[in-house]
Amino acid sequence: MFKHAIVRTPCPEMIHGITSSKLGKPDYALALNQHKEYVEALRSLGLEITVLEPDSSFPDSTFVEDVALCTFGLSVVTNPGAASRKGEQIDMEMVLGSFYDSIEHIEAPGTLEAGDVMMAGRHFYIGISDRTNHQGADQMIHILERYRMTGEKIEINQLLHLKSGMSYLEDNNLLVQNGSLNHPAFYKFRKIKTGADEDYAANSLWVNGTVLVPAGFPITRNNIEQAGYPTITLDVSEFEKLDGGLSCLSLRF
Ligand code: GLY
């Protein structure tokens, strides 16, 4: 169960964040409202929330998940692969210092964004993407092993991050994009599929037994509910415009 979450309020410069989507520029005022509702949803699930101030130096800094991996007694500060995101992790390390005694680092030439890291118990799947390279993933696996955890690399195509295409919902249930990433590493999981035209909803978020689902993806929400989970639907349209999803907006531990 998670007790804490760290989030960062979006900065006005988010409208210049990195994107591959054709959905247009985010509406900043709407993004702020959606972010508040996201924080309230996490709070309603029992989490104590640390809300960081907007950081205008980094347009994508609201996507805090990418700059650290938070797990059992260990936090790993990453080295983001996107040039405009390098440095976001510095401020986060200071915040993590009040929660963790053990903080490790991904070092150049390794790059890793934790949106590429999916936790399933004490095992971690690490996507090799445009943001996370083999050196970064190898460093992460080595660090995890020193803390009695394990990791493995997964080559991904056509996804920003591994968790853009799948989410572990605990209890052996893996939410996956309909028709994608049929990788042997995931054979052992029971699959919950997104709707045929609902790929974005593969980034849903398990929090203490409830699954947060992005608004506008009713087939996926229904499939998750049929698997036995209560859901909370949240509109994150302004973050989708920046290729970001529900998991990207927080660190949970
Ligand atoms: N816009 C989020 C990212 O590309 O990292």
mmCIF file of C-alpha atoms and ligand atoms in Angstrom:
data_model
loop_
_atom_site.group_PDB
_atom_site.id
_atom_site.type_symbol
_atom_site.label_atom_id
_atom_site.label_comp_id
_atom_site.label_asym_id
_atom_site.label_seq_id
_atom_site.Cartn_x
_atom_site.Cartn_y
_atom_site.Cartn_z
ATOM 1 C CA MET A 1 0.000 0.000 0.000
ATOM 2 C CA PHE A 2 1.192 3.508 -0.740
ATOM 3 C CA LYS A 3 1.351 6.115 2.021
ATOM 4 C CA HIS A 4 2.871 9.122 0.252
ATOM 5 C CA ALA A 5 2.866 10.797 -3.112
ATOM 6 C CA ILE A 6 4.948 13.630 -4.475
ATOM 7 C CA VAL A 7 3.470 15.797 -7.212
ATOM 8 C CA ARG A 8 4.531 19.053 -8.825
ATOM 9 C CA THR A 9 2.037 21.705 -9.857
ATOM 10 C CA PRO A 10 2.373 22.363 -13.600
ATOM 11 C CA CYS A 11 4.180 25.556 -14.585
ATOM 12 C CA PRO A 12 2.806 27.998 -17.204
ATOM 13 C CA GLU A 13 5.626 26.894 -19.534
ATOM 14 C CA MET A 14 4.025 23.447 -19.740
ATOM 15 C CA ILE A 15 2.412 24.633 -22.949
ATOM 16 C CA HIS A 16 5.895 24.285 -24.492
ATOM 17 C CA GLY A 17 6.405 20.750 -23.163
ATOM 18 C CA ILE A 18 7.642 17.933 -25.367
ATOM 19 C CA THR A 19 4.948 16.223 -27.365
ATOM 20 C CA SER A 20 4.344 13.949 -30.302
ATOM 21 C CA SER A 21 0.567 14.299 -30.067
ATOM 22 C CA LYS A 22 -1.554 16.259 -32.515
ATOM 23 C CA LEU A 23 -3.979 17.327 -29.804
ATOM 24 C CA GLY A 24 -2.905 20.971 -29.614
ATOM 25 C CA LYS A 25 -1.415 23.050 -26.839
ATOM 26 C CA PRO A 26 -2.575 22.469 -23.287
ATOM 27 C CA ASP A 27 -4.908 24.986 -21.665
ATOM 28 C CA TYR A 28 -2.921 25.960 -18.568
ATOM 29 C CA ALA A 29 -5.885 26.950 -16.379
ATOM 30 C CA LEU A 30 -7.633 23.686 -17.187
ATOM 31 C CA ALA A 31 -4.435 21.743 -16.500
ATOM 32 C CA LEU A 32 -4.223 23.326 -13.056
ATOM 33 C CA ASN A 33 -7.791 22.240 -12.292
ATOM 34 C CA GLN A 34 -7.179 18.733 -13.560
ATOM 35 C CA HIS A 35 -4.028 18.533 -11.465
ATOM 36 C CA LYS A 36 -5.954 19.614 -8.337
ATOM 37 C CA GLU A 37 -8.533 16.909 -8.964
ATOM 38 C CA TYR A 38 -5.755 14.362 -9.399
ATOM 39 C CA VAL A 39 -4.258 15.369 -6.048
ATOM 40 C CA GLU A 40 -7.675 15.150 -4.381
ATOM 41 C CA ALA A 41 -8.199 11.660 -5.806
ATOM 42 C CA LEU A 42 -4.865 10.482 -4.390
ATOM 43 C CA ARG A 43 -5.742 12.066 -1.049
ATOM 44 C CA SER A 44 -9.125 10.308 -1.038
ATOM 45 C CA LEU A 45 -7.229 6.995 -1.348
ATOM 46 C CA GLY A 46 -5.327 7.683 1.859
ATOM 47 C CA LEU A 47 -2.102 9.209 0.548
ATOM 48 C CA GLU A 48 -0.293 12.065 2.206
ATOM 49 C CA ILE A 49 0.671 14.406 -0.624
ATOM 50 C CA THR A 50 3.750 16.586 -0.976
ATOM 51 C CA VAL A 51 2.884 19.247 -3.536
ATOM 52 C CA LEU A 52 5.957 20.908 -5.040
ATOM 53 C CA GLU A 53 5.918 24.426 -6.443
ATOM 54 C CA PRO A 54 5.820 24.873 -10.233
ATOM 55 C CA ASP A 55 9.301 24.847 -11.775
ATOM 56 C CA SER A 56 9.337 27.148 -14.790
ATOM 57 C CA SER A 57 12.845 26.064 -15.791
ATOM 58 C CA PHE A 58 11.416 22.767 -16.959
ATOM 59 C CA PRO A 59 8.188 22.729 -19.022
ATOM 60 C CA ASP A 60 7.669 18.995 -18.376
ATOM 61 C CA SER A 61 8.451 19.119 -14.667
ATOM 62 C CA THR A 62 4.909 18.195 -13.631
ATOM 63 C CA PHE A 63 5.699 14.659 -14.884
ATOM 64 C CA VAL A 64 7.606 13.848 -11.711
ATOM 65 C CA GLU A 65 7.447 10.095 -12.173
ATOM 66 C CA ASP A 66 10.284 10.192 -14.694
ATOM 67 C CA VAL A 67 12.946 11.664 -12.439
ATOM 68 C CA ALA A 68 13.018 9.049 -9.680
ATOM 69 C CA LEU A 69 12.106 5.470 -8.919
ATOM 70 C CA CYS A 70 10.668 5.111 -5.438
ATOM 71 C CA THR A 71 10.520 1.649 -3.998
ATOM 72 C CA PHE A 72 11.140 -0.500 -0.923
ATOM 73 C CA GLY A 73 13.551 1.506 1.202
ATOM 74 C CA LEU A 74 15.308 2.826 -1.882
ATOM 75 C CA SER A 75 14.949 5.759 -4.212
ATOM 76 C CA VAL A 76 16.882 5.982 -7.474
ATOM 77 C CA VAL A 77 17.315 9.443 -8.957
ATOM 78 C CA THR A 78 17.366 9.109 -12.731
ATOM 79 C CA ASN A 79 19.170 10.815 -15.576
ATOM 80 C CA PRO A 80 16.376 11.820 -17.986
ATOM 81 C CA GLY A 81 16.982 11.049 -21.640
ATOM 82 C CA ALA A 82 15.222 14.124 -22.999
ATOM 83 C CA ALA A 83 17.638 17.063 -23.242
ATOM 84 C CA SER A 84 15.090 19.589 -21.975
ATOM 85 C CA ARG A 85 14.418 17.439 -18.905
ATOM 86 C CA LYS A 86 18.011 16.999 -17.769
ATOM 87 C CA GLY A 87 18.297 18.697 -14.381
ATOM 88 C CA GLU A 88 14.696 18.151 -13.229
ATOM 89 C CA GLN A 89 15.998 15.432 -10.949
ATOM 90 C CA ILE A 90 18.238 17.750 -8.892
ATOM 91 C CA ASP A 91 15.431 19.413 -6.974
ATOM 92 C CA MET A 92 13.619 16.089 -6.582
ATOM 93 C CA GLU A 93 16.635 14.522 -4.911
ATOM 94 C CA MET A 94 16.455 17.140 -2.142
ATOM 95 C CA VAL A 95 12.771 16.347 -1.592
ATOM 96 C CA LEU A 96 13.428 12.595 -1.534
ATOM 97 C CA GLY A 97 16.107 13.129 1.090
ATOM 98 C CA SER A 98 13.404 13.687 3.712
ATOM 99 C CA PHE A 99 11.792 10.312 2.911
ATOM 100 C CA TYR A 100 14.704 8.015 2.056
ATOM 101 C CA ASP A 101 18.008 7.137 3.732
ATOM 102 C CA SER A 102 19.172 5.306 0.600
ATOM 103 C CA ILE A 103 19.317 7.297 -2.618
ATOM 104 C CA GLU A 104 21.140 5.941 -5.667
ATOM 105 C CA HIS A 105 21.713 7.513 -9.082
ATOM 106 C CA ILE A 106 21.654 6.712 -12.773
ATOM 107 C CA GLU A 107 24.810 8.265 -14.233
ATOM 108 C CA ALA A 108 25.704 9.407 -17.772
ATOM 109 C CA PRO A 109 26.166 7.990 -20.317
ATOM 110 C CA GLY A 110 23.277 5.989 -18.899
ATOM 111 C CA THR A 111 19.881 7.589 -19.305
ATOM 112 C CA LEU A 112 16.657 6.410 -17.749
ATOM 113 C CA GLU A 113 13.208 7.901 -17.210
ATOM 114 C CA ALA A 114 11.160 6.029 -14.647
ATOM 115 C CA GLY A 115 8.079 6.101 -16.864
ATOM 116 C CA ASP A 116 9.975 3.219 -18.433
ATOM 117 C CA VAL A 117 10.086 1.286 -15.173
ATOM 118 C CA MET A 118 7.135 -0.878 -14.174
ATOM 119 C CA MET A 119 7.163 -2.403 -10.714
ATOM 120 C CA ALA A 120 5.594 -5.820 -10.134
ATOM 121 C CA GLY A 121 6.361 -6.696 -6.532
ATOM 122 C CA ARG A 122 10.155 -6.788 -6.184
ATOM 123 C CA HIS A 123 10.721 -7.228 -9.903
ATOM 124 C CA PHE A 124 11.005 -4.316 -12.332
ATOM 125 C CA TYR A 125 10.472 -4.247 -16.094
ATOM 126 C CA ILE A 126 12.587 -1.555 -17.738
ATOM 127 C CA GLY A 127 11.669 -0.337 -21.215
ATOM 128 C CA ILE A 128 14.466 0.486 -23.634
ATOM 129 C CA SER A 129 13.141 3.566 -25.374
ATOM 130 C CA ASP A 130 14.263 6.872 -26.865
ATOM 131 C CA ARG A 131 14.588 8.077 -23.239
ATOM 132 C CA THR A 132 16.097 5.025 -21.526
ATOM 133 C CA ASN A 133 19.217 3.402 -22.942
ATOM 134 C CA HIS A 134 20.838 0.054 -22.209
ATOM 135 C CA GLN A 135 23.464 1.607 -19.931
ATOM 136 C CA GLY A 136 20.804 3.326 -17.843
ATOM 137 C CA ALA A 137 18.750 0.147 -17.595
ATOM 138 C CA ASP A 138 21.827 -1.934 -16.704
ATOM 139 C CA GLN A 139 22.722 0.531 -13.961
ATOM 140 C CA MET A 140 19.183 0.326 -12.601
ATOM 141 C CA ILE A 141 19.224 -3.480 -12.583
ATOM 142 C CA HIS A 142 22.567 -3.477 -10.798
ATOM 143 C CA ILE A 143 21.260 -1.058 -8.153
ATOM 144 C CA LEU A 144 18.054 -3.074 -7.661
ATOM 145 C CA GLU A 145 20.049 -6.262 -7.176
ATOM 146 C CA ARG A 146 22.135 -4.646 -4.455
ATOM 147 C CA TYR A 147 18.853 -3.996 -2.606
ATOM 148 C CA ARG A 148 17.548 -7.585 -3.134
ATOM 149 C CA MET A 149 15.264 -6.687 -6.006
ATOM 150 C CA THR A 150 15.483 -7.692 -9.667
ATOM 151 C CA GLY A 151 14.977 -6.112 -13.069
ATOM 152 C CA GLU A 152 14.914 -6.984 -16.744
ATOM 153 C CA LYS A 153 15.033 -5.016 -19.956
ATOM 154 C CA ILE A 154 12.176 -4.885 -22.453
ATOM 155 C CA GLU A 155 12.691 -3.439 -25.947
ATOM 156 C CA ILE A 156 9.758 -1.211 -26.825
ATOM 157 C CA ASN A 157 8.701 0.406 -30.086
ATOM 158 C CA GLN A 158 6.308 3.232 -30.788
ATOM 159 C CA LEU A 159 5.760 4.104 -27.150
ATOM 160 C CA LEU A 160 7.144 7.081 -25.270
ATOM 161 C CA HIS A 161 7.646 4.988 -22.159
ATOM 162 C CA LEU A 162 6.956 1.367 -21.222
ATOM 163 C CA LYS A 163 4.094 2.500 -18.992
ATOM 164 C CA SER A 164 2.523 4.393 -21.895
ATOM 165 C CA GLY A 165 1.552 0.915 -23.077
ATOM 166 C CA MET A 166 0.865 -1.032 -19.893
ATOM 167 C CA SER A 167 0.191 -0.764 -16.177
ATOM 168 C CA TYR A 168 0.578 -3.381 -13.490
ATOM 169 C CA LEU A 169 -2.610 -3.439 -11.408
ATOM 170 C CA GLU A 170 -1.240 -5.807 -8.732
ATOM 171 C CA ASP A 171 -2.612 -9.339 -8.071
ATOM 172 C CA ASN A 172 -1.024 -10.633 -11.305
ATOM 173 C CA ASN A 173 -3.224 -8.337 -13.436
ATOM 174 C CA LEU A 174 -1.588 -6.412 -16.267
ATOM 175 C CA LEU A 175 -3.496 -3.743 -18.154
ATOM 176 C CA VAL A 176 -2.194 -3.670 -21.748
ATOM 177 C CA GLN A 177 -2.942 -1.902 -24.974
ATOM 178 C CA ASN A 178 -5.231 -4.000 -27.106
ATOM 179 C CA GLY A 179 -3.022 -5.784 -29.641
ATOM 180 C CA SER A 180 0.402 -4.557 -28.568
ATOM 181 C CA LEU A 181 3.524 -5.721 -26.784
ATOM 182 C CA ASN A 182 2.950 -9.457 -26.773
ATOM 183 C CA HIS A 183 6.295 -9.993 -25.061
ATOM 184 C CA PRO A 184 7.133 -13.374 -23.450
ATOM 185 C CA ALA A 185 8.146 -11.575 -20.258
ATOM 186 C CA PHE A 186 4.482 -10.809 -19.695
ATOM 187 C CA TYR A 187 2.954 -14.214 -20.536
ATOM 188 C CA LYS A 188 2.518 -15.071 -16.875
ATOM 189 C CA PHE A 189 0.188 -12.151 -16.182
ATOM 190 C CA ARG A 190 -3.577 -12.164 -16.520
ATOM 191 C CA LYS A 191 -4.252 -9.507 -19.183
ATOM 192 C CA ILE A 192 -6.846 -6.783 -18.988
ATOM 193 C CA LYS A 193 -7.109 -5.080 -22.377
ATOM 194 C CA THR A 194 -7.857 -1.509 -23.272
ATOM 195 C CA GLY A 195 -10.672 -0.829 -25.730
ATOM 196 C CA ALA A 196 -9.652 -1.117 -29.391
ATOM 197 C CA ASP A 197 -9.338 2.668 -29.834
ATOM 198 C CA GLU A 198 -8.353 3.389 -26.258
ATOM 199 C CA ASP A 199 -4.582 2.933 -26.223
ATOM 200 C CA TYR A 200 -4.019 5.983 -24.045
ATOM 201 C CA ALA A 201 -5.955 4.350 -21.173
ATOM 202 C CA ALA A 202 -3.226 1.694 -20.834
ATOM 203 C CA ASN A 203 -1.648 4.252 -18.545
ATOM 204 C CA SER A 204 -4.109 3.806 -15.700
ATOM 205 C CA LEU A 205 -2.942 3.819 -12.120
ATOM 206 C CA TRP A 206 -3.440 1.350 -9.256
ATOM 207 C CA VAL A 207 -3.501 3.148 -5.914
ATOM 208 C CA ASN A 208 -4.302 1.117 -2.817
ATOM 209 C CA GLY A 209 -6.810 -1.176 -4.508
ATOM 210 C CA THR A 210 -8.541 1.429 -6.660
ATOM 211 C CA VAL A 211 -7.629 2.159 -10.268
ATOM 212 C CA LEU A 212 -7.523 5.704 -11.581
ATOM 213 C CA VAL A 213 -8.616 5.697 -15.232
ATOM 214 C CA PRO A 214 -8.433 8.609 -17.681
ATOM 215 C CA ALA A 215 -11.828 10.024 -18.709
ATOM 216 C CA GLY A 216 -13.111 9.153 -22.158
ATOM 217 C CA PHE A 217 -12.174 5.464 -22.288
ATOM 218 C CA PRO A 218 -15.328 3.616 -21.175
ATOM 219 C CA ILE A 219 -14.463 0.186 -22.562
ATOM 220 C CA THR A 220 -11.179 0.119 -20.682
ATOM 221 C CA ARG A 221 -12.817 1.340 -17.492
ATOM 222 C CA ASN A 222 -15.458 -1.357 -17.827
ATOM 223 C CA ASN A 223 -12.805 -4.045 -18.399
ATOM 224 C CA ILE A 224 -10.953 -2.919 -15.274
ATOM 225 C CA GLU A 225 -14.170 -2.925 -13.232
ATOM 226 C CA GLN A 226 -15.077 -6.381 -14.559
ATOM 227 C CA ALA A 227 -11.718 -7.560 -13.201
ATOM 228 C CA GLY A 228 -12.926 -6.487 -9.756
ATOM 229 C CA TYR A 229 -11.430 -3.040 -9.219
ATOM 230 C CA PRO A 230 -13.264 0.077 -8.123
ATOM 231 C CA THR A 231 -12.281 2.934 -10.421
ATOM 232 C CA ILE A 232 -12.034 6.709 -10.273
ATOM 233 C CA THR A 233 -12.259 8.510 -13.600
ATOM 234 C CA LEU A 234 -10.131 11.616 -13.981
ATOM 235 C CA ASP A 235 -9.937 14.034 -16.870
ATOM 236 C CA VAL A 236 -6.273 14.479 -17.791
ATOM 237 C CA SER A 237 -6.814 15.799 -21.315
ATOM 238 C CA GLU A 238 -4.302 18.640 -20.899
ATOM 239 C CA PHE A 239 -1.556 16.214 -19.904
ATOM 240 C CA GLU A 240 -2.437 13.817 -22.720
ATOM 241 C CA LYS A 241 -1.588 16.711 -25.057
ATOM 242 C CA LEU A 242 1.988 16.349 -23.784
ATOM 243 C CA ASP A 243 2.018 12.539 -24.048
ATOM 244 C CA GLY A 244 1.699 12.359 -20.253
ATOM 245 C CA GLY A 245 -0.644 10.125 -18.308
ATOM 246 C CA LEU A 246 -1.917 9.400 -14.824
ATOM 247 C CA SER A 247 1.185 7.616 -13.587
ATOM 248 C CA CYS A 248 3.502 10.369 -14.883
ATOM 249 C CA LEU A 249 1.982 12.926 -12.512
ATOM 250 C CA SER A 250 3.187 11.452 -9.225
ATOM 251 C CA LEU A 251 5.750 9.463 -7.339
ATOM 252 C CA ARG A 252 4.056 7.014 -5.010
ATOM 253 C CA PHE A 253 5.591 5.077 -2.154
HETATM 254 N N1 GLY B 1 5.960 15.587 -22.314
HETATM 255 C C1 GLY B 1 6.459 14.586 -21.468
HETATM 256 C C2 GLY B 1 7.721 14.031 -21.947
HETATM 257 O O1 GLY B 1 7.922 13.986 -23.144
HETATM 258 O O2 GLY B 1 8.562 13.651 -21.209
#
